[in-house]
Amino acid sequence: MSIAASTSAQSEPLTPEIDQLAITTLRFLAADAVQSANSGHPGLPLGAAPAAWVLWSRHLRHDPTDPRWPDRDRFVLSAGHGSALLYALLHVFGYDLPASELAQFRQLGSRTPGHPEYGLTAGVETTTGPLGQGLANAVGMALAERMLAARCNNEVHESVVDHRTWVLAGDGDLMEGISHEAASLAGRLGLGRLTVIFDDNNITIDGTADLSCRDDALARFAAYGWQTISVEDGNDVAAIDQALTRARENVSTPTFIKLRTTIGCGAPGLEGTSKVHGSPLGAEALAAMRTNFDWPPAAFHVPEAVRAATSALAGQAAQVREQWERDHADWIADHPQLAADFPLGRVPGPPETDILTPLTADIATERIATRQASGMALNALAPHYPALVGGSADLAGSTNTGIVGGDVKTGNYGGRTIHFGIREHAMAAVMNGMSVHGGLRPFGSTFLVFADYLRPALRMSALMRQPVIYVFTHDSIYVGEDGPTHQPIEHIESLRLIPGLTVLRPADAAETAQAWDIASRNLAGPTALILSRQSLPTLGDGACGNISTHGFRVVRNRPDAVDVVLAASGSEVSLAVEAADLLADRDIHASVLSVMWRERLHETLLRDPKVLPDLPVVWIEAGIPTGWRAVARDRDAVVGIARFGESGPGPQVAAHLGLTASAIAEAAFSCLDSASAGKQEPAIDC
């Protein structure tokens, strides 16, 4: 008798027979999906299916009819290559993911891509694939839950925010360094509603995991301050259930469960080997597996008993969700302002009132670094934007990102400043998790040169279109004495290459306030603010309205004829003004533009080339000039830096590298000479 036939008459939602039938169902759904695509990773789904079933059927608080229910538990498949398991779970539990989508696994236009993608598939909480990102995102989700609970819950409404975050991770997640950063932070913050299930199958692509890693994972996480649990048999439903129950009962520290599994469990001749990690089982092995499990030959088979069990569970979940919605409605009625400040389930935007434009008048007369002006703008905005929270990678005093409201601490999550520690990569990924969670608007900061440490997570911010705000200071060779290791050369350009990332480099205090206004209102994706260490003068009249529309503003112009345009970003704008003075001494009249948002300028030029005067332009930036050449026309010149810096006082380093007002003036002369002679002037790299 087949397993399906033996249990089809069961009426209880969960019995040992239903458990085994459901686990087998998940295994075959995943294996069939991978086989249909002739591509994918069946090993993890076959090995981890029991843990996934126990979690989803007994412990995960979720409602398939409302995947975006704000107080649902979050499940993160950090080992995103095992996506077929997640899709099988979503299908079996009644989410909007029919069998036809499983059959289109990894195909163009399907809702079952090779790795889970946020915003594409109902029930997928975050984009995973790059290993370790999901685990770190989950730390952000768990942190957001605690911070929102501290803000929203009270004696009358005790559980407006009351959910958990669950992670399924693999060897690769734990080997990647970001897992150390994120887990250390989670332990320090005491995120007791976070549980990581480690699928310990001892297999990587190249063979057994111990070829490259012999870590004691339990000791490692215990050292972070986590509760640790070991389950020696990944097929033992009762032991898995007991471990997950212990995790739920512990609310003071996060929990790490080491679950010993067999990769490719049930696949004849393949289980326990690296062969089953990233390749389909093959028709012969899959057929043999069906025979061994007495499973029907039709692909994507789900027994009626499993459907009935998950339907009953969904009905129970819907009742829980409906009760929460009633409680939530009462909370909104009692606390309308709180509900407006922290809209559960979505990222809140800034107040409609223009807070920052009036600030430009207060700071426009000062000569200050744009990092200092950024701190002023942030602290002007923060009282009116309660959801704005964040911190730095141990650099708040240098990045000027401290805000009033206290620190976020273990057991006291009502503060606004998060001490991410010297963990740039985890900081960015945690902010992504906070952002996709909803309810808060995160920002983080570090030196620009250390953007390299967080770039994979910043890329995920852009890929998921999350409105995370990145504050990068110490933006050029003017960092000076710290030398070439701390002087960013290629970094601004490399950030501009990331699709969907808004990169703003203000030239003075007024523009910095405008940059914060743009960043706070940009809910379509991440924003990077690129800020100076050194003081800069105020330029122009402080009016910055043009920047949002065209990406630039005119900071110096003449009512009469202009011969050449000097266009720069950031600190180089004031250098261009000095160059304009030198040109004026020789009766050459220059207009000076501050290009705070180069990509917006480029878009504008493609639509309307006449937005700039029909004159030669010298484009100036203290960094790699490659991207500026895409904006420049044949008769233009580009002044930049195509080498690493030097150790010494910032102005001396700039002069040594040829980034001076006189060099800019000479470039302008060359443009004018070439234009008059009908020649093309090549770019100038200092």
XYZ file of C-alpha atoms in Angstrom:
686
model
C 0.000 0.000 0.000
C 1.314 3.474 -0.858
C 1.989 6.111 1.760
C -0.634 8.322 0.141
C -3.294 5.611 0.306
C -2.515 4.656 3.878
C -3.099 8.186 5.198
C -5.727 9.621 2.888
C -8.506 9.113 5.452
C -6.774 10.921 8.308
C -8.858 13.748 9.772
C -6.480 15.194 12.379
C -4.357 18.094 11.062
C -1.111 16.594 12.352
C -0.295 12.970 13.063
C 2.937 10.991 12.642
C 1.562 9.640 9.376
C 0.698 13.105 8.082
C 4.133 14.330 9.108
C 5.915 11.680 7.086
C 3.586 12.103 4.128
C 4.067 15.863 4.115
C 7.841 15.579 4.422
C 7.924 13.191 1.482
C 5.673 15.556 -0.469
C 8.067 18.436 0.076
C 10.993 16.316 -1.006
C 9.381 15.256 -4.254
C 8.004 18.704 -5.081
C 11.528 20.105 -4.780
C 13.133 17.245 -6.688
C 10.523 17.487 -9.457
C 11.024 21.243 -9.776
C 14.786 20.873 -10.121
C 14.379 18.003 -12.587
C 11.895 19.964 -14.709
C 14.383 22.819 -14.989
C 17.343 20.460 -15.385
C 19.010 22.946 -13.056
C 19.078 23.646 -9.349
C 19.998 22.329 -5.922
C 17.971 19.333 -4.717
C 20.321 18.253 -1.934
C 19.310 20.767 0.742
C 15.539 20.382 0.201
C 15.757 16.599 0.492
C 17.798 16.795 3.691
C 16.066 19.730 5.394
C 12.449 18.923 4.518
C 11.627 17.447 7.979
C 12.840 20.562 9.819
C 11.027 22.828 7.369
C 7.773 20.919 7.798
C 7.939 20.897 11.579
C 8.700 24.609 11.675
C 5.984 25.623 9.231
C 3.290 23.323 10.605
C 3.855 23.827 14.332
C 5.842 26.962 15.105
C 5.801 29.512 12.265
C 2.965 32.024 12.722
C 1.797 32.790 9.195
C -1.371 33.075 7.157
C -1.207 32.036 3.483
C -4.231 34.218 2.698
C -2.370 37.328 3.873
C 1.379 36.940 3.236
C 2.053 40.563 4.259
C 0.293 40.372 7.645
C 2.553 42.734 9.632
C 2.782 40.562 12.758
C 3.520 37.292 10.963
C 6.651 35.371 11.834
C 9.442 35.843 9.315
C 11.068 32.809 7.682
C 14.349 33.431 5.901
C 15.925 30.774 3.708
C 19.451 32.081 4.019
C 20.730 29.084 2.057
C 18.899 30.483 -0.946
C 20.219 27.869 -3.361
C 17.682 25.529 -1.725
C 14.853 27.679 -3.062
C 12.927 24.657 -4.346
C 12.201 23.774 -0.710
C 10.745 27.210 -0.006
C 8.588 27.078 -3.139
C 7.377 23.599 -2.153
C 6.420 24.903 1.305
C 4.574 27.884 -0.153
C 2.672 25.653 -2.563
C 1.723 23.024 0.030
C 0.588 25.594 2.593
C -1.699 27.354 0.133
C 0.166 30.490 -0.851
C -0.406 31.927 -4.316
C 2.108 29.633 -5.970
C 0.392 26.964 -8.088
C 2.014 23.804 -9.391
C 2.363 25.463 -12.783
C 4.884 27.829 -11.216
C 6.812 24.928 -9.689
C 6.962 23.435 -13.171
C 8.496 26.716 -14.388
C 11.275 26.621 -11.782
C 14.244 28.767 -12.837
C 12.530 29.777 -16.093
C 12.359 33.311 -17.422
C 9.346 35.190 -16.081
C 8.376 32.626 -13.451
C 7.714 33.304 -9.771
C 10.107 30.488 -8.884
C 13.536 31.931 -9.710
C 16.789 30.154 -8.941
C 17.177 32.034 -5.664
C 14.295 33.617 -3.722
C 13.586 37.207 -4.756
C 11.839 39.752 -2.544
C 8.745 41.305 -4.090
C 8.354 38.599 -6.742
C 6.902 35.643 -4.850
C 4.306 35.840 -2.074
C 5.833 34.514 1.139
C 9.446 35.348 0.266
C 10.657 37.746 2.949
C 13.983 38.819 1.452
C 16.238 38.138 -1.507
C 18.742 35.430 -0.654
C 21.447 33.741 -2.644
C 24.717 35.446 -1.733
C 25.477 33.331 1.293
C 25.204 34.941 4.696
C 23.054 37.836 3.518
C 19.805 36.190 4.582
C 21.077 35.394 8.064
C 22.192 39.004 8.523
C 18.887 40.290 7.095
C 17.126 38.163 9.684
C 19.094 39.864 12.462
C 17.724 43.150 11.103
C 14.187 41.770 11.086
C 14.523 40.542 14.660
C 15.975 43.890 15.724
C 13.157 45.786 13.993
C 10.598 43.610 15.813
C 12.088 44.456 19.196
C 12.412 48.174 18.395
C 8.838 48.394 17.156
C 7.548 46.414 20.121
C 9.240 48.919 22.434
C 7.503 51.761 20.604
C 4.072 50.282 19.919
C 3.205 47.866 22.724
C 1.796 49.087 26.031
C -0.191 47.833 28.994
C -3.471 47.950 27.081
C -2.112 46.727 23.753
C 0.575 44.260 24.803
C 1.094 42.398 21.538
C 0.653 44.752 18.604
C 4.178 43.660 17.665
C 4.836 40.114 18.851
C 6.462 37.760 16.363
C 9.611 35.740 15.752
C 12.224 35.408 13.017
C 13.367 31.983 11.836
C 16.335 31.188 9.600
C 17.420 28.074 7.735
C 21.145 28.377 7.046
C 23.830 26.121 5.625
C 27.577 25.630 5.802
C 28.182 28.412 3.301
C 26.217 30.937 5.348
C 28.301 30.150 8.401
C 31.610 30.223 6.528
C 31.019 33.663 5.058
C 32.415 36.343 7.358
C 29.164 38.306 7.460
C 27.639 35.551 9.599
C 30.223 36.251 12.307
C 29.493 39.983 12.255
C 25.719 39.571 12.293
C 25.595 36.778 14.870
C 27.923 38.682 17.185
C 25.671 41.734 16.985
C 22.531 39.648 17.561
C 24.057 38.092 20.643
C 25.143 41.457 22.010
C 21.644 42.861 21.541
C 19.961 39.827 23.060
C 17.586 39.217 20.159
C 15.757 36.348 21.814
C 13.078 36.027 19.145
C 15.626 34.999 16.526
C 16.327 31.330 15.776
C 18.841 29.962 13.282
C 18.534 26.334 12.172
C 21.875 25.172 10.824
C 21.463 22.487 8.151
C 24.628 20.622 9.119
C 25.058 18.161 6.251
C 28.873 18.425 6.096
C 28.837 18.894 2.323
C 29.980 21.794 0.148
C 30.402 21.971 -3.608
C 33.989 20.729 -3.499
C 33.297 17.794 -1.187
C 32.952 17.353 2.547
C 32.814 20.591 4.518
C 35.701 19.529 6.723
C 38.028 19.927 3.754
C 37.973 23.631 4.518
C 36.218 24.123 7.849
C 36.404 22.350 11.211
C 34.676 24.993 13.334
C 32.774 23.970 16.420
C 29.592 25.792 15.442
C 27.909 25.295 18.821
C 30.881 26.701 20.723
C 31.135 29.573 18.273
C 27.529 30.675 18.724
C 27.649 30.090 22.456
C 30.567 32.515 22.541
C 28.368 35.095 20.807
C 25.857 34.757 23.640
C 23.345 32.482 21.883
C 21.419 29.561 23.310
C 22.705 26.482 21.473
C 20.885 23.205 20.814
C 22.026 20.098 18.965
C 19.715 17.698 17.126
C 21.611 14.648 15.914
C 18.976 13.220 13.561
C 17.534 15.589 10.990
C 14.660 13.152 10.361
C 13.555 12.996 14.003
C 10.338 15.027 13.980
C 9.902 14.900 17.754
C 13.459 16.048 18.461
C 13.151 18.909 15.962
C 9.838 19.947 17.497
C 11.359 19.910 20.972
C 14.319 22.048 19.851
C 12.047 24.616 18.212
C 9.873 24.699 21.330
C 12.952 25.444 23.454
C 13.824 28.250 21.034
C 10.360 29.790 21.396
C 10.506 29.612 25.163
C 13.790 31.511 25.331
C 13.214 35.219 24.782
C 16.422 36.560 26.314
C 19.000 35.311 23.793
C 18.887 34.176 20.173
C 18.914 30.424 19.552
C 21.199 28.378 17.307
C 20.091 24.839 16.458
C 22.674 22.533 14.928
C 20.660 20.008 12.943
C 22.554 17.007 11.587
C 21.080 16.136 8.189
C 21.950 14.027 5.168
C 22.161 15.982 1.963
C 20.018 14.440 -0.751
C 18.279 12.209 1.787
C 16.350 9.467 -0.043
C 18.085 9.848 -3.414
C 19.582 6.425 -4.265
C 23.326 6.531 -4.866
C 23.504 10.288 -4.339
C 22.582 10.996 -0.719
C 25.433 12.189 1.447
C 27.572 13.277 -1.525
C 28.462 16.612 -3.084
C 26.994 15.381 -6.383
C 23.495 16.104 -5.129
C 24.283 19.652 -3.997
C 23.881 21.525 -7.253
C 22.686 19.112 -9.945
C 19.331 17.480 -10.713
C 18.903 13.921 -9.499
C 18.463 12.693 -13.042
C 15.528 10.729 -14.412
C 16.901 7.356 -13.322
C 17.654 8.334 -9.708
C 14.345 10.195 -9.383
C 12.433 7.171 -10.681
C 14.264 4.903 -8.231
C 13.451 7.315 -5.412
C 9.774 7.165 -6.377
C 9.894 3.397 -6.228
C 11.561 3.440 -2.821
C 8.926 5.796 -1.409
C 6.063 4.136 -3.339
C 5.305 7.576 -4.752
C 3.039 8.273 -7.758
C 4.838 8.822 -11.087
C 3.157 12.161 -11.832
C 5.316 15.174 -11.041
C 4.206 17.702 -8.407
C 1.840 15.303 -6.681
C 0.337 16.511 -3.380
C -1.800 13.952 -1.500
C -5.232 15.087 -0.430
C -4.383 14.291 3.181
C -1.578 16.842 3.073
C -3.852 19.410 1.450
C -6.429 18.829 4.157
C -3.865 19.183 6.938
C -2.390 22.424 5.634
C -5.861 23.790 4.920
C -6.849 23.148 8.525
C -3.667 24.832 9.727
C -4.360 27.796 7.448
C -7.841 28.140 8.914
C -6.393 28.296 12.417
C -3.805 30.845 11.261
C -6.474 33.033 9.686
C -8.309 33.195 13.018
C -5.133 34.331 14.778
C -4.507 36.942 12.114
C -8.094 38.210 12.217
C -7.924 38.624 15.982
C -4.681 40.556 15.590
C -6.307 42.819 13.017
C -9.090 43.639 15.453
C -6.541 44.396 18.169
C -4.510 46.450 15.711
C -7.543 48.489 14.725
C -8.211 49.245 18.406
C -4.575 50.280 18.823
C -4.802 52.649 15.844
C -7.947 54.191 17.287
C -6.255 54.689 20.652
C -2.895 55.856 19.252
C -3.413 57.430 15.804
C -0.167 59.429 15.866
C 1.874 56.406 16.898
C 0.287 54.389 14.102
C 1.125 57.150 11.630
C 4.729 57.375 12.830
C 5.297 53.601 12.711
C 3.091 52.119 9.998
C 3.536 48.390 10.549
C 4.343 46.471 7.401
C 5.763 49.296 5.292
C 8.668 51.725 5.348
C 7.441 55.126 6.543
C 8.271 58.228 4.557
C 9.347 61.592 5.980
C 6.890 64.270 7.108
C 5.263 66.255 4.332
C 6.432 69.458 5.983
C 9.639 70.813 4.479
C 12.017 70.585 7.416
C 15.354 70.900 5.672
C 15.019 73.768 3.194
C 14.735 76.396 5.971
C 17.866 74.885 7.502
C 19.931 76.007 4.517
C 19.529 79.637 5.571
C 20.883 78.870 9.032
C 24.006 77.055 7.869
C 24.664 78.692 4.514
C 27.057 81.292 5.905
C 29.281 78.786 7.658
C 32.442 77.145 6.372
C 32.048 73.587 7.577
C 32.667 70.055 6.391
C 29.694 68.470 4.683
C 29.861 65.632 7.222
C 29.164 68.251 9.912
C 26.401 69.810 7.866
C 24.973 66.314 7.451
C 24.843 65.905 11.223
C 22.982 69.200 11.511
C 20.491 68.190 8.835
C 19.985 64.747 10.362
C 19.286 66.187 13.794
C 16.929 68.778 12.327
C 15.000 66.028 10.558
C 15.014 63.371 13.282
C 12.527 64.975 15.725
C 9.956 65.151 12.936
C 10.695 61.647 11.602
C 10.440 59.218 14.552
C 10.907 56.139 12.367
C 14.375 57.317 11.294
C 16.862 55.158 13.205
C 20.436 54.080 12.675
C 24.038 54.507 13.576
C 27.544 53.813 12.421
C 30.261 51.216 12.187
C 31.914 52.594 15.342
C 32.448 56.004 13.733
C 29.554 58.166 14.932
C 31.889 60.933 16.136
C 33.510 61.136 12.706
C 30.431 60.597 10.551
C 28.257 62.869 12.703
C 25.382 60.407 12.806
C 24.459 60.509 16.481
C 20.843 61.525 17.093
C 18.827 62.331 20.196
C 16.769 59.460 21.544
C 19.190 57.156 23.311
C 20.966 53.955 22.396
C 19.441 50.640 21.391
C 20.511 48.163 24.078
C 19.801 44.650 25.254
C 16.428 44.724 26.955
C 15.900 48.385 26.078
C 15.065 48.754 22.408
C 13.317 52.119 22.554
C 16.427 54.076 21.552
C 17.272 55.383 18.091
C 21.042 54.979 17.842
C 22.298 51.517 16.892
C 25.903 50.693 17.706
C 26.669 48.368 14.814
C 30.294 48.038 15.852
C 33.150 47.563 13.417
C 30.932 45.416 11.225
C 30.281 47.325 7.991
C 29.015 44.321 6.049
C 26.579 43.226 8.752
C 25.486 46.833 9.292
C 24.296 47.127 5.705
C 22.628 43.709 5.651
C 20.946 44.327 9.009
C 19.591 47.614 7.655
C 18.187 45.703 4.675
C 16.411 43.352 7.067
C 15.020 46.264 9.052
C 13.822 47.915 5.867
C 12.032 44.882 4.378
C 10.483 44.295 7.809
C 8.752 47.682 7.638
C 7.877 50.224 10.292
C 11.301 51.864 10.530
C 13.622 53.822 8.213
C 17.252 52.775 8.778
C 20.475 54.635 8.033
C 24.089 53.653 8.590
C 27.463 55.284 8.205
C 31.159 54.672 7.727
C 34.106 56.113 5.810
C 33.685 55.980 2.034
C 36.754 53.803 1.561
C 35.085 51.125 3.707
C 32.146 50.920 1.328
C 34.164 48.002 -0.047
C 33.420 46.075 3.138
C 29.652 46.413 2.746
C 29.227 46.495 -1.029
C 27.521 43.060 -1.370
C 24.788 44.135 1.052
C 24.487 47.592 -0.517
C 23.979 45.856 -3.860
C 21.159 43.878 -2.257
C 19.616 47.157 -1.042
C 19.456 48.260 -4.670
C 18.323 44.881 -5.978
C 15.439 44.818 -3.491
C 14.735 48.549 -3.952
C 15.018 49.198 -0.236
C 15.175 52.868 0.841
C 18.197 52.439 3.100
C 20.298 55.575 3.608
C 24.083 55.226 3.539
C 26.210 58.043 4.939
C 29.774 57.874 3.594
C 32.266 60.454 4.865
C 35.994 61.162 4.351
C 35.303 61.087 0.653
C 38.589 61.847 -1.129
C 42.354 62.332 -1.080
C 41.707 65.279 1.233
C 41.565 62.691 4.027
C 45.281 63.396 3.902
C 47.604 61.959 6.506
C 45.904 58.562 6.800
C 47.325 57.864 3.379
C 46.240 55.909 0.304
C 44.596 53.115 2.312
C 42.022 55.616 3.546
C 41.808 57.874 0.481
C 38.971 56.724 -1.789
C 39.808 57.015 -5.481
C 37.542 54.568 -7.302
C 34.747 54.359 -4.743
C 32.354 57.089 -5.851
C 32.485 55.846 -9.416
C 31.962 52.242 -8.346
C 28.884 53.206 -6.326
C 27.419 55.034 -9.300
C 27.662 51.787 -11.273
C 25.090 50.092 -9.022
C 21.668 50.300 -10.705
C 19.042 51.972 -8.557
C 21.462 53.563 -6.082
C 21.102 57.343 -5.803
C 24.561 58.842 -5.220
C 24.662 62.429 -3.915
C 27.874 64.402 -3.353
C 27.044 67.877 -1.999
C 29.465 70.782 -2.333
C 28.513 72.783 0.751
C 26.246 72.890 3.785
C 23.150 74.034 1.895
C 23.481 71.237 -0.635
C 23.988 68.750 2.186
C 20.628 69.691 3.675
C 19.115 69.271 0.213
C 20.816 65.877 -0.121
C 19.191 64.701 3.108
C 15.839 65.949 1.865
C 16.243 63.957 -1.364
C 17.408 60.875 0.532
C 14.569 60.980 3.044
C 11.957 61.256 0.290
C 13.485 58.557 -1.903
C 11.453 55.455 -1.070
C 12.215 53.774 -4.401
C 15.691 52.546 -3.467
C 18.849 53.228 -1.468
C 20.664 56.562 -1.306
C 24.357 57.192 -0.667
C 25.466 60.554 0.726
C 29.126 61.260 -0.079
C 30.527 63.775 2.405
C 33.783 65.612 3.037
C 36.050 65.447 6.031
C 37.472 68.938 5.419
C 35.643 72.249 5.775
C 34.180 73.785 2.639
C 32.963 77.316 1.910
C 29.374 78.232 1.184
C 28.752 78.563 -2.547
C 26.189 80.528 -4.488
C 23.046 81.817 -2.815
C 22.075 78.567 -1.095
C 19.172 77.856 -3.478
C 19.300 74.149 -4.376
C 15.925 73.500 -5.997
C 17.432 72.724 -9.394
C 19.290 69.697 -8.103
C 16.238 67.477 -7.710
C 15.183 68.253 -11.272
C 18.462 68.464 -13.172
C 21.081 67.076 -10.790
C 23.076 70.304 -10.637
C 22.900 73.977 -9.737
C 24.766 77.061 -10.877
C 26.954 78.427 -8.092
C 28.686 81.112 -10.170
C 27.584 82.803 -13.333
C 27.911 86.053 -15.242
C 25.069 88.043 -16.728
C 27.170 88.675 -19.843
C 28.987 86.240 -22.138
C 30.459 82.998 -20.763
C 33.349 81.250 -22.494
C 33.625 77.946 -20.652
C 31.794 75.892 -18.020
C 33.497 74.345 -15.007
C 31.388 71.493 -13.570
C 32.453 69.647 -10.442
C 31.097 67.674 -7.504
C 31.649 67.935 -3.781
C 34.767 69.662 -2.529
C 36.030 70.205 -6.058
C 33.290 72.781 -6.717
C 35.065 75.324 -4.531
C 38.265 74.458 -6.393
C 36.453 75.199 -9.652
C 35.458 78.600 -8.261
C 39.135 79.339 -7.605
C 39.924 78.244 -11.157
C 37.238 80.597 -12.455
C 39.001 83.451 -10.679
C 42.266 82.522 -12.387
C 40.517 82.437 -15.752
C 38.941 85.835 -15.082
C 42.413 87.291 -14.577
C 43.057 86.344 -18.195
C 39.692 87.679 -19.381
C 38.140 84.226 -19.737
C 34.683 84.019 -18.216
C 33.607 80.749 -16.621
C 30.321 79.524 -15.256
C 30.644 77.098 -12.329
C 28.217 74.234 -11.770
C 27.861 71.975 -8.747
C 26.898 68.504 -9.960
C 25.629 66.902 -6.778
C 23.685 64.164 -8.590
C 25.558 63.161 -11.721
C 23.180 60.427 -12.836
C 20.234 62.816 -12.756
C 22.275 65.298 -14.821
C 23.099 62.552 -17.315
C 19.421 61.632 -17.626
C 18.562 65.289 -18.141
C 21.206 65.719 -20.851
C 19.907 62.689 -22.731
C 16.439 64.250 -22.771
C 17.486 67.849 -23.281
C 21.117 68.562 -24.246
C 20.328 72.283 -24.153
C 20.123 72.209 -20.355
C 23.826 73.088 -20.563
C 25.128 76.007 -22.630
C 26.692 75.203 -25.985
C 30.202 75.687 -24.617
C 33.220 73.559 -23.676
C 32.915 71.996 -20.216
C 35.647 70.943 -17.814
C 34.348 68.136 -15.586
C 36.170 67.810 -12.256
C 36.194 65.191 -9.495
C 38.857 63.854 -7.131
C 38.500 60.289 -8.326
C 38.477 57.940 -11.286
C 37.351 59.959 -14.337
C 35.841 57.065 -16.329
C 32.186 57.854 -15.685
C 32.616 61.552 -16.355
C 33.766 60.743 -19.871
C 30.321 59.297 -20.537
C 28.855 62.715 -19.734
C 31.549 64.721 -21.510
C 31.334 65.707 -25.154
C 34.191 65.667 -27.630
C 35.259 69.224 -26.908
C 35.118 68.806 -23.119
C 37.899 67.894 -20.701
C 37.835 65.716 -17.606
C 40.097 66.395 -14.638
C 40.333 63.475 -12.251
C 42.669 61.100 -10.457
C 43.604 57.754 -11.975
C 46.070 56.563 -9.336
C 46.167 55.915 -5.607
C 46.945 58.762 -3.236
C 49.786 59.610 -0.877
C 50.232 60.154 2.846
C 50.409 63.814 3.817
C 48.226 66.839 4.546
C 45.217 66.826 2.243
C 45.931 70.058 0.317
C 49.539 68.987 -0.233
C 48.431 65.579 -1.509
C 45.992 67.232 -3.909
C 48.673 69.569 -5.199
C 51.112 66.661 -5.551
C 48.559 64.784 -7.646
C 47.837 67.828 -9.805
C 44.363 68.559 -8.517
C 44.686 72.347 -8.305
C 42.856 75.432 -9.460
C 45.657 76.167 -11.914
C 45.387 72.663 -13.415
C 41.663 73.173 -13.917
C 42.284 76.565 -15.500
C 44.852 75.052 -17.861
C 42.349 72.351 -18.830
C 39.857 75.114 -19.666
C 42.450 76.901 -21.803
C 43.171 73.663 -23.641
C 39.454 73.156 -24.300
C 39.105 76.661 -25.698
C 42.240 76.334 -27.826
C 41.107 72.990 -29.195
C 37.619 74.310 -29.868
C 38.988 77.255 -31.798
C 41.260 74.927 -33.751
C 38.508 72.384 -34.337
C 40.343 69.645 -32.453
C 39.180 67.128 -29.863
C 40.715 67.562 -26.410
C 41.436 64.285 -24.593
C 40.528 63.862 -20.946
C 43.111 64.914 -18.408
C 43.835 62.470 -15.572
C 45.844 64.030 -12.781
